[in-house]
Amino acid sequence: MKKFAGSLLVGCMVFLLMELNLFACGFDEYREINYNKEMVQAMNAVFNARNKIGLEKGDERLLALTNAGYGTVNGKTTEAFLDIVSNVTACTMGTKSLLTVHTPFTEPLWCALYRKDNGKLIFTKWSEKGFTQQQIDISPKKIFKSQDWKKAASGIIGSKTLFSVVTISHCWAADVSWSLLKTAEFHNHICPGLNTGFIIGEYLQKKYPLRKGEKYMFIGAPPGCLLDALQIIFDTTAGKSAAFSKAVSKQKIEKYSQDLWFKDAPIPPLAVIVMRVNKKSNSCEGVVLGVDWKSIFADAGQNYQDFAPSGGKANPVYFISRAKLSVKMASINMAKKLTYVKEIKKFFGQAALAQKLAMEGTDPYAVIQSLQ
Ligand SMILES: [Zn+2]
């Protein structure tokens, strides 16, 4: 207790602690807290953000997103911030209102407080000047206008994190599943590709569940965001040789996508090669899965040409179109979404076939086509 009080040093922190309910809850239930000076500043910053957003602690309209635990402040780790933001806002993982978004460890600590009733977002980020804040209206009617997106992205949040925060917050407001949010935490945004990975995850659990002694092996050819969703759902990491990525030329994508292909398709309809490998019984049962993007764009009422606007990523339409489609996809019911998954070809072989397909220099689709 003495050490705790001493570690804070600042008298005004007593007020903050009372706000945090630490005294009221009784210290016996808590481990000793020893915040460094940056974490005390972070506590002040998140208090300030909560005040600006205009909601009381515990309000169900509030979501907290942060890269705490990954991002750093002055080279120091930031796990303490997870408790701080929870204590200040009452947002917790258990109530699906605190999400930890993966970023490189080198990225400075950031936290976004979002209120779903009016789209107000307070973004707080560490910089050389200490913690700075940006207020953004991310309600769809505002942020999906090019000039508003551009203005917001030019602030401390930047284009990449704006896309993360908008897509995850909007999907959270649409009450998507915890499982999808878990994949989004790792992938650090919700894009159309991550959505398809999540759908394919459901498809495999229903249609191709693992049987005794089997392991999944995935080949992303071409590589795509969907592999990250599958990695979280099935623990099929590259490090465990359960996921491989291979570049495929546009001509070959067109050739192997069969009738799923359409002119100027903005996302390759060729999704992933899935294998259930059993080393003991020496078998490999596989299926090439595709995605019916034409139907997805039609059902979402969205124009796929918007995915390739003039100017590319410098054009806000590039991000806005992806964000809009992502939230729509996340909101469609799963039974409907499963109809977007198409089986292009099934194949069978010995366990070594999986390694052969993953081997460098091999065109896996050519090998699969040659199998009977
Ligand atoms: Zn993505």
GROMACS .gro file of C-alpha atoms and ligand atoms in nm:
model
  373
    1MET     CA    1   0.000   0.000   0.000
    2LYS     CA    2   0.281   0.238   0.095
    3LYS     CA    3   0.471   0.147  -0.215
    4PHE     CA    4   0.161   0.199  -0.422
    5ALA     CA    5   0.098   0.547  -0.285
    6GLY     CA    6   0.463   0.635  -0.322
    7SER     CA    7   0.482   0.519  -0.676
    8LEU     CA    8   0.219   0.762  -0.794
    9LEU     CA    9   0.395   1.061  -0.645
   10VAL     CA   10   0.133   1.308  -0.759
   11GLY     CA   11  -0.129   1.433  -0.518
   12CYS     CA   12  -0.392   1.485  -0.779
   13MET     CA   13  -0.383   1.116  -0.857
   14VAL     CA   14  -0.588   1.054  -0.542
   15PHE     CA   15  -0.882   1.205  -0.727
   16LEU     CA   16  -0.818   0.975  -1.020
   17LEU     CA   17  -0.792   0.672  -0.796
   18MET     CA   18  -1.124   0.751  -0.636
   19GLU     CA   19  -1.267   0.776  -0.983
   20LEU     CA   20  -1.111   0.444  -1.062
   21ASN     CA   21  -1.294   0.290  -0.769
   22LEU     CA   22  -0.977   0.131  -0.646
   23PHE     CA   23  -1.030   0.251  -0.290
   24ALA     CA   24  -1.392   0.153  -0.292
   25CYS     CA   25  -1.321  -0.197  -0.415
   26GLY     CA   26  -1.060  -0.271  -0.147
   27PHE     CA   27  -0.699  -0.338  -0.229
   28ASP     CA   28  -0.692  -0.694  -0.109
   29GLU     CA   29  -0.854  -0.801  -0.433
   30TYR     CA   30  -0.587  -0.632  -0.648
   31ARG     CA   31  -0.226  -0.700  -0.720
   32GLU     CA   32   0.017  -0.424  -0.637
   33ILE     CA   33   0.008  -0.146  -0.895
   34ASN     CA   34   0.327   0.035  -0.982
   35TYR     CA   35   0.259   0.263  -1.276
   36ASN     CA   36   0.553   0.438  -1.442
   37LYS     CA   37   0.528   0.808  -1.525
   38GLU     CA   38   0.414   0.743  -1.882
   39MET     CA   39   0.127   0.527  -1.757
   40VAL     CA   40   0.020   0.803  -1.518
   41GLN     CA   41   0.011   1.037  -1.820
   42ALA     CA   42  -0.183   0.773  -2.012
   43MET     CA   43  -0.435   0.757  -1.728
   44ASN     CA   44  -0.485   1.132  -1.743
   45ALA     CA   45  -0.521   1.118  -2.120
   46VAL     CA   46  -0.787   0.849  -2.116
   47PHE     CA   47  -0.979   1.037  -1.843
   48ASN     CA   48  -0.970   1.337  -2.066
   49ALA     CA   49  -1.091   1.130  -2.363
   50ARG     CA   50  -1.382   0.992  -2.161
   51ASN     CA   51  -1.481   1.344  -2.058
   52LYS     CA   52  -1.464   1.463  -2.418
   53ILE     CA   53  -1.680   1.177  -2.538
   54GLY     CA   54  -1.939   1.274  -2.281
   55LEU     CA   55  -2.028   0.935  -2.135
   56GLU     CA   56  -2.016   0.807  -1.781
   57LYS     CA   57  -1.803   0.513  -1.683
   58GLY     CA   58  -1.988   0.190  -1.765
   59ASP     CA   59  -2.208   0.332  -2.040
   60GLU     CA   60  -2.299   0.053  -2.282
   61ARG     CA   61  -2.260   0.280  -2.584
   62LEU     CA   62  -1.885   0.294  -2.527
   63LEU     CA   63  -1.614   0.085  -2.696
   64ALA     CA   64  -1.242   0.104  -2.620
   65LEU     CA   65  -0.991  -0.004  -2.884
   66THR     CA   66  -0.622  -0.001  -2.806
   67ASN     CA   67  -0.290  -0.148  -2.915
   68ALA     CA   68  -0.185  -0.162  -2.547
   69GLY     CA   69   0.018  -0.472  -2.473
   70TYR     CA   70   0.178  -0.451  -2.820
   71GLY     CA   71   0.258  -0.083  -2.875
   72THR     CA   72   0.514   0.094  -2.659
   73VAL     CA   73   0.582   0.429  -2.492
   74ASN     CA   74   0.945   0.544  -2.481
   75GLY     CA   75   1.044   0.184  -2.552
   76LYS     CA   76   0.849   0.062  -2.248
   77THR     CA   77   0.575  -0.199  -2.269
   78THR     CA   78   0.216  -0.092  -2.211
   79GLU     CA   79   0.028  -0.385  -2.055
   80ALA     CA   80  -0.061  -0.165  -1.754
   81PHE     CA   81  -0.275   0.047  -1.984
   82LEU     CA   82  -0.518  -0.243  -2.028
   83ASP     CA   83  -0.612  -0.209  -1.660
   84ILE     CA   84  -0.609   0.170  -1.677
   85VAL     CA   85  -0.851   0.194  -1.968
   86SER     CA   86  -1.077  -0.065  -1.806
   87ASN     CA   87  -1.080   0.120  -1.476
   88VAL     CA   88  -1.153   0.456  -1.637
   89THR     CA   89  -1.424   0.340  -1.878
   90ALA     CA   90  -1.547   0.004  -1.736
   91CYS     CA   91  -1.493  -0.134  -2.086
   92THR     CA   92  -1.377  -0.494  -2.047
   93MET     CA   93  -1.310  -0.795  -2.267
   94GLY     CA   94  -1.572  -0.991  -2.076
   95THR     CA   95  -1.838  -0.743  -2.184
   96LYS     CA   96  -1.702  -0.732  -2.542
   97SER     CA   97  -1.632  -0.361  -2.503
   98LEU     CA   98  -1.251  -0.364  -2.487
   99LEU     CA   99  -1.061  -0.489  -2.790
  100THR     CA  100  -0.684  -0.510  -2.814
  101VAL     CA  101  -0.567  -0.444  -3.165
  102HIS     CA  102  -0.236  -0.594  -3.273
  103THR     CA  103   0.032  -0.359  -3.404
  104PRO     CA  104   0.411  -0.386  -3.426
  105PHE     CA  105   0.579  -0.339  -3.086
  106THR     CA  106   0.753  -0.034  -3.227
  107GLU     CA  107   0.422   0.149  -3.282
  108PRO     CA  108   0.344   0.406  -3.012
  109LEU     CA  109   0.059   0.329  -2.771
  110TRP     CA  110  -0.282   0.445  -2.893
  111CYS     CA  111  -0.637   0.420  -2.768
  112ALA     CA  112  -0.967   0.501  -2.938
  113LEU     CA  113  -1.286   0.559  -2.740
  114TYR     CA  114  -1.595   0.529  -2.960
  115ARG     CA  115  -1.959   0.592  -2.881
  116LYS     CA  116  -2.197   0.411  -3.108
  117ASP     CA  117  -2.504   0.636  -3.076
  118ASN     CA  118  -2.345   0.940  -3.242
  119GLY     CA  119  -2.023   0.808  -3.398
  120LYS     CA  120  -1.798   1.030  -3.187
  121LEU     CA  121  -1.444   0.900  -3.154
  122ILE     CA  122  -1.160   1.029  -2.941
  123PHE     CA  123  -0.825   0.900  -3.058
  124THR     CA  124  -0.530   0.929  -2.818
  125LYS     CA  125  -0.173   0.852  -2.920
  126TRP     CA  126   0.171   0.876  -2.768
  127SER     CA  127   0.422   1.102  -2.944
  128GLU     CA  128   0.739   1.287  -2.856
  129LYS     CA  129   0.515   1.562  -2.718
  130GLY     CA  130   0.340   1.321  -2.485
  131PHE     CA  131  -0.018   1.206  -2.544
  132THR     CA  132  -0.210   1.399  -2.808
  133GLN     CA  133  -0.573   1.361  -2.912
  134GLN     CA  134  -0.790   1.387  -3.220
  135GLN     CA  135  -1.168   1.400  -3.226
  136ILE     CA  136  -1.339   1.244  -3.528
  137ASP     CA  137  -1.700   1.187  -3.625
  138ILE     CA  138  -1.690   0.834  -3.768
  139SER     CA  139  -2.066   0.800  -3.820
  140PRO     CA  140  -2.125   0.651  -4.170
  141LYS     CA  141  -2.294   0.966  -4.302
  142LYS     CA  142  -1.982   1.166  -4.220
  143ILE     CA  143  -1.669   0.950  -4.248
  144PHE     CA  144  -1.776   0.783  -4.574
  145LYS     CA  145  -1.753   1.117  -4.752
  146SER     CA  146  -1.419   1.153  -4.930
  147GLN     CA  147  -1.335   1.496  -4.791
  148ASP     CA  148  -1.413   1.391  -4.434
  149TRP     CA  149  -1.210   1.071  -4.462
  150LYS     CA  150  -0.917   1.268  -4.604
  151LYS     CA  151  -0.934   1.527  -4.328
  152ALA     CA  152  -0.952   1.263  -4.053
  153ALA     CA  153  -0.667   1.058  -4.206
  154SER     CA  154  -0.442   1.365  -4.215
  155GLY     CA  155  -0.455   1.384  -3.833
  156ILE     CA  156  -0.250   1.188  -3.580
  157ILE     CA  157  -0.457   0.873  -3.647
  158GLY     CA  158  -0.329   0.834  -4.007
  159SER     CA  159  -0.493   0.644  -4.288
  160LYS     CA  160  -0.406   0.288  -4.179
  161THR     CA  161  -0.529   0.320  -3.820
  162LEU     CA  162  -0.836   0.515  -3.932
  163PHE     CA  163  -0.931   0.215  -4.147
  164SER     CA  164  -0.872  -0.018  -3.848
  165VAL     CA  165  -1.073   0.189  -3.606
  166VAL     CA  166  -1.365   0.263  -3.843
  167THR     CA  167  -1.410  -0.096  -3.960
  168ILE     CA  168  -1.380  -0.255  -3.616
  169SER     CA  169  -1.598   0.008  -3.444
  170HIS     CA  170  -1.874  -0.012  -3.706
  171CYS     CA  171  -1.877  -0.393  -3.695
  172TRP     CA  172  -1.887  -0.382  -3.314
  173ALA     CA  173  -2.182  -0.141  -3.331
  174ALA     CA  174  -2.354  -0.389  -3.566
  175ASP     CA  175  -2.309  -0.648  -3.289
  176VAL     CA  176  -2.101  -0.895  -3.490
  177SER     CA  177  -1.975  -1.210  -3.320
  178TRP     CA  178  -1.692  -1.215  -3.069
  179SER     CA  179  -1.515  -1.468  -3.291
  180LEU     CA  180  -1.500  -1.224  -3.584
  181LEU     CA  181  -1.373  -0.951  -3.351
  182LYS     CA  182  -1.097  -1.186  -3.229
  183THR     CA  183  -0.976  -1.235  -3.586
  184ALA     CA  184  -0.995  -0.858  -3.636
  185GLU     CA  185  -0.782  -0.792  -3.329
  186PHE     CA  186  -0.500  -0.994  -3.484
  187HIS     CA  187  -0.544  -0.870  -3.843
  188ASN     CA  188  -0.594  -0.517  -3.704
  189HIS     CA  189  -0.880  -0.430  -3.933
  190ILE     CA  190  -1.191  -0.585  -4.085
  191CYS     CA  191  -1.163  -0.602  -4.462
  192PRO     CA  192  -1.352  -0.808  -4.722
  193GLY     CA  193  -1.070  -1.065  -4.721
  194LEU     CA  194  -1.080  -1.115  -4.344
  195ASN     CA  195  -1.457  -1.157  -4.372
  196THR     CA  196  -1.413  -1.436  -4.628
  197GLY     CA  197  -1.157  -1.606  -4.402
  198PHE     CA  198  -1.411  -1.600  -4.124
  199ILE     CA  199  -1.683  -1.740  -4.352
  200ILE     CA  200  -1.449  -2.013  -4.478
  201GLY     CA  201  -1.367  -2.097  -4.115
  202GLU     CA  202  -1.737  -2.160  -4.051
  203TYR     CA  203  -1.768  -2.352  -4.379
  204LEU     CA  204  -1.482  -2.586  -4.285
  205GLN     CA  205  -1.616  -2.650  -3.936
  206LYS     CA  206  -1.951  -2.748  -4.087
  207LYS     CA  207  -1.844  -2.933  -4.399
  208TYR     CA  208  -1.486  -3.040  -4.345
  209PRO     CA  209  -1.427  -3.069  -3.969
  210LEU     CA  210  -1.106  -3.232  -3.856
  211ARG     CA  211  -1.133  -3.602  -3.781
  212LYS     CA  212  -0.905  -3.797  -3.547
  213GLY     CA  213  -0.540  -3.762  -3.641
  214GLU     CA  214  -0.596  -3.491  -3.902
  215LYS     CA  215  -0.446  -3.145  -3.931
  216TYR     CA  216  -0.546  -2.859  -4.156
  217MET     CA  217  -0.296  -2.723  -4.399
  218PHE     CA  218  -0.379  -2.413  -4.601
  219ILE     CA  219  -0.213  -2.271  -4.910
  220GLY     CA  220  -0.306  -1.912  -4.986
  221ALA     CA  221  -0.246  -1.891  -5.360
  222PRO     CA  222  -0.246  -1.598  -5.405
  223PRO     CA  223  -0.187  -1.492  -5.041
  224GLY     CA  224  -0.471  -1.295  -4.883
  225CYS     CA  225  -0.607  -1.150  -4.561
  226LEU     CA  226  -0.825  -1.459  -4.518
  227LEU     CA  227  -0.524  -1.661  -4.401
  228ASP     CA  228  -0.503  -1.443  -4.089
  229ALA     CA  229  -0.862  -1.526  -3.994
  230LEU     CA  230  -0.797  -1.899  -4.048
  231GLN     CA  231  -0.482  -1.874  -3.837
  232ILE     CA  232  -0.676  -1.741  -3.540
  233ILE     CA  233  -0.967  -1.986  -3.581
  234PHE     CA  234  -0.757  -2.302  -3.630
  235ASP     CA  235  -0.407  -2.210  -3.501
  236THR     CA  236  -0.278  -2.278  -3.850
  237THR     CA  237   0.027  -2.056  -3.829
  238ALA     CA  238   0.308  -2.040  -4.083
  239GLY     CA  239   0.548  -2.118  -3.799
  240LYS     CA  240   0.379  -2.454  -3.747
  241SER     CA  241   0.392  -2.528  -4.121
  242ALA     CA  242   0.015  -2.518  -4.134
  243ALA     CA  243  -0.014  -2.220  -4.370
  244PHE     CA  244   0.176  -2.135  -4.687
  245SER     CA  245   0.150  -1.844  -4.926
  246LYS     CA  246   0.222  -1.850  -5.297
  247ALA     CA  247   0.206  -1.577  -5.558
  248VAL     CA  248  -0.009  -1.656  -5.863
  249SER     CA  249  -0.017  -1.458  -6.187
  250LYS     CA  250  -0.336  -1.282  -6.291
  251GLN     CA  251  -0.365  -1.506  -6.595
  252LYS     CA  252  -0.352  -1.817  -6.378
  253ILE     CA  253  -0.601  -1.676  -6.127
  254GLU     CA  254  -0.839  -1.617  -6.416
  255LYS     CA  255  -0.779  -1.965  -6.556
  256TYR     CA  256  -0.822  -2.152  -6.228
  257SER     CA  257  -1.114  -1.945  -6.092
  258GLN     CA  258  -1.333  -2.092  -6.366
  259ASP     CA  259  -1.682  -1.934  -6.370
  260LEU     CA  260  -1.615  -1.732  -6.053
  261TRP     CA  261  -1.395  -1.502  -6.259
  262PHE     CA  262  -1.532  -1.174  -6.391
  263LYS     CA  263  -1.364  -0.891  -6.573
  264ASP     CA  264  -1.181  -0.645  -6.346
  265ALA     CA  265  -1.255  -0.858  -6.038
  266PRO     CA  266  -1.100  -0.645  -5.760
  267ILE     CA  267  -1.039  -0.942  -5.531
  268PRO     CA  268  -0.915  -1.279  -5.664
  269PRO     CA  269  -1.207  -1.528  -5.658
  270LEU     CA  270  -0.949  -1.802  -5.595
  271ALA     CA  271  -0.951  -1.813  -5.214
  272VAL     CA  272  -0.752  -2.095  -5.057
  273ILE     CA  273  -0.640  -2.455  -5.098
  274VAL     CA  274  -0.757  -2.650  -4.793
  275MET     CA  275  -0.617  -2.989  -4.694
  276ARG     CA  276  -0.696  -3.230  -4.415
  277VAL     CA  277  -0.372  -3.421  -4.369
  278ASN     CA  278  -0.338  -3.744  -4.171
  279LYS     CA  279   0.024  -3.858  -4.147
  280LYS     CA  280  -0.062  -4.181  -3.966
  281SER     CA  281  -0.305  -4.304  -4.226
  282ASN     CA  282  -0.094  -4.134  -4.496
  283SER     CA  283  -0.376  -3.937  -4.653
  284CYS     CA  284  -0.443  -3.588  -4.780
  285GLU     CA  285  -0.796  -3.482  -4.862
  286GLY     CA  286  -0.822  -3.140  -5.019
  287VAL     CA  287  -1.051  -2.887  -5.174
  288VAL     CA  288  -0.985  -2.566  -5.368
  289LEU     CA  289  -1.222  -2.301  -5.241
  290GLY     CA  290  -1.333  -1.994  -5.429
  291VAL     CA  291  -1.548  -1.697  -5.337
  292ASP     CA  292  -1.843  -1.567  -5.538
  293TRP     CA  293  -1.751  -1.198  -5.523
  294LYS     CA  294  -2.001  -1.106  -5.791
  295SER     CA  295  -2.288  -1.208  -5.562
  296ILE     CA  296  -2.129  -1.042  -5.258
  297PHE     CA  297  -2.100  -0.706  -5.435
  298ALA     CA  298  -2.454  -0.742  -5.572
  299ASP     CA  299  -2.604  -0.836  -5.232
  300ALA     CA  300  -2.418  -0.553  -5.060
  301GLY     CA  301  -2.541  -0.312  -5.328
  302GLN     CA  302  -2.188  -0.201  -5.396
  303ASN     CA  303  -1.998  -0.121  -5.710
  304TYR     CA  304  -1.673  -0.321  -5.743
  305GLN     CA  305  -1.518  -0.052  -5.963
  306ASP     CA  306  -1.491   0.163  -5.649
  307PHE     CA  307  -1.225  -0.079  -5.526
  308ALA     CA  308  -0.984   0.047  -5.788
  309PRO     CA  309  -1.042   0.425  -5.798
  310SER     CA  310  -0.814   0.660  -5.988
  311GLY     CA  311  -0.514   0.747  -5.771
  312GLY     CA  312  -0.529   0.414  -5.584
  313LYS     CA  313  -0.469   0.435  -5.208
  314ALA     CA  314  -0.427   0.813  -5.228
  315ASN     CA  315  -0.796   0.829  -5.315
  316PRO     CA  316  -1.015   0.798  -5.001
  317VAL     CA  317  -1.266   0.597  -5.207
  318TYR     CA  318  -1.015   0.311  -5.196
  319PHE     CA  319  -1.059   0.280  -4.818
  320ILE     CA  320  -1.421   0.392  -4.796
  321SER     CA  321  -1.543   0.126  -5.043
  322ARG     CA  322  -1.357  -0.146  -4.856
  323ALA     CA  323  -1.480  -0.027  -4.517
  324LYS     CA  324  -1.841  -0.013  -4.636
  325LEU     CA  325  -1.833  -0.359  -4.791
  326SER     CA  326  -1.658  -0.505  -4.485
  327VAL     CA  327  -1.925  -0.385  -4.244
  328LYS     CA  328  -2.202  -0.503  -4.476
  329MET     CA  329  -2.043  -0.845  -4.514
  330ALA     CA  330  -2.000  -0.879  -4.140
  331SER     CA  331  -2.369  -0.799  -4.092
  332ILE     CA  332  -2.512  -1.056  -4.340
  333ASN     CA  333  -2.635  -1.372  -4.168
  334MET     CA  334  -2.400  -1.670  -4.177
  335ALA     CA  335  -2.637  -1.907  -4.360
  336LYS     CA  336  -2.646  -1.663  -4.652
  337LYS     CA  337  -2.272  -1.602  -4.636
  338LEU     CA  338  -2.193  -1.973  -4.658
  339THR     CA  339  -2.350  -1.975  -5.005
  340TYR     CA  340  -2.070  -1.745  -5.127
  341VAL     CA  341  -1.812  -2.021  -5.074
  342LYS     CA  342  -1.767  -2.231  -5.388
  343GLU     CA  343  -1.584  -2.560  -5.426
  344ILE     CA  344  -1.370  -2.539  -5.738
  345LYS     CA  345  -1.211  -2.884  -5.714
  346LYS     CA  346  -1.177  -3.167  -5.464
  347PHE     CA  347  -0.869  -3.386  -5.461
  348PHE     CA  348  -0.716  -3.680  -5.274
  349GLY     CA  349  -0.366  -3.819  -5.231
  350GLN     CA  350  -0.104  -3.938  -4.988
  351ALA     CA  351   0.014  -3.717  -4.704
  352ALA     CA  352   0.324  -3.613  -4.903
  353LEU     CA  353   0.096  -3.439  -5.154
  354ALA     CA  354   0.049  -3.152  -4.907
  355GLN     CA  355   0.425  -3.086  -4.899
  356LYS     CA  356   0.447  -3.118  -5.274
  357LEU     CA  357   0.182  -2.850  -5.327
  358ALA     CA  358   0.355  -2.617  -5.081
  359MET     CA  359   0.697  -2.668  -5.237
  360GLU     CA  360   0.869  -2.366  -5.389
  361GLY     CA  361   0.843  -2.342  -5.764
  362THR     CA  362   0.539  -2.570  -5.781
  363ASP     CA  363   0.214  -2.444  -5.933
  364PRO     CA  364  -0.024  -2.615  -5.689
  365TYR     CA  365  -0.323  -2.576  -5.919
  366ALA     CA  366  -0.142  -2.746  -6.207
  367VAL     CA  367  -0.057  -3.039  -5.977
  368ILE     CA  368  -0.416  -3.058  -5.847
  369GLN     CA  369  -0.552  -3.052  -6.201
  370SER     CA  370  -0.326  -3.342  -6.296
  371LEU     CA  371  -0.467  -3.558  -6.015
  372GLN     CA  372  -0.752  -3.793  -6.083
  373ZN      ZN  373  -0.710  -0.714  -4.460
   0.00000   0.00000   0.00000
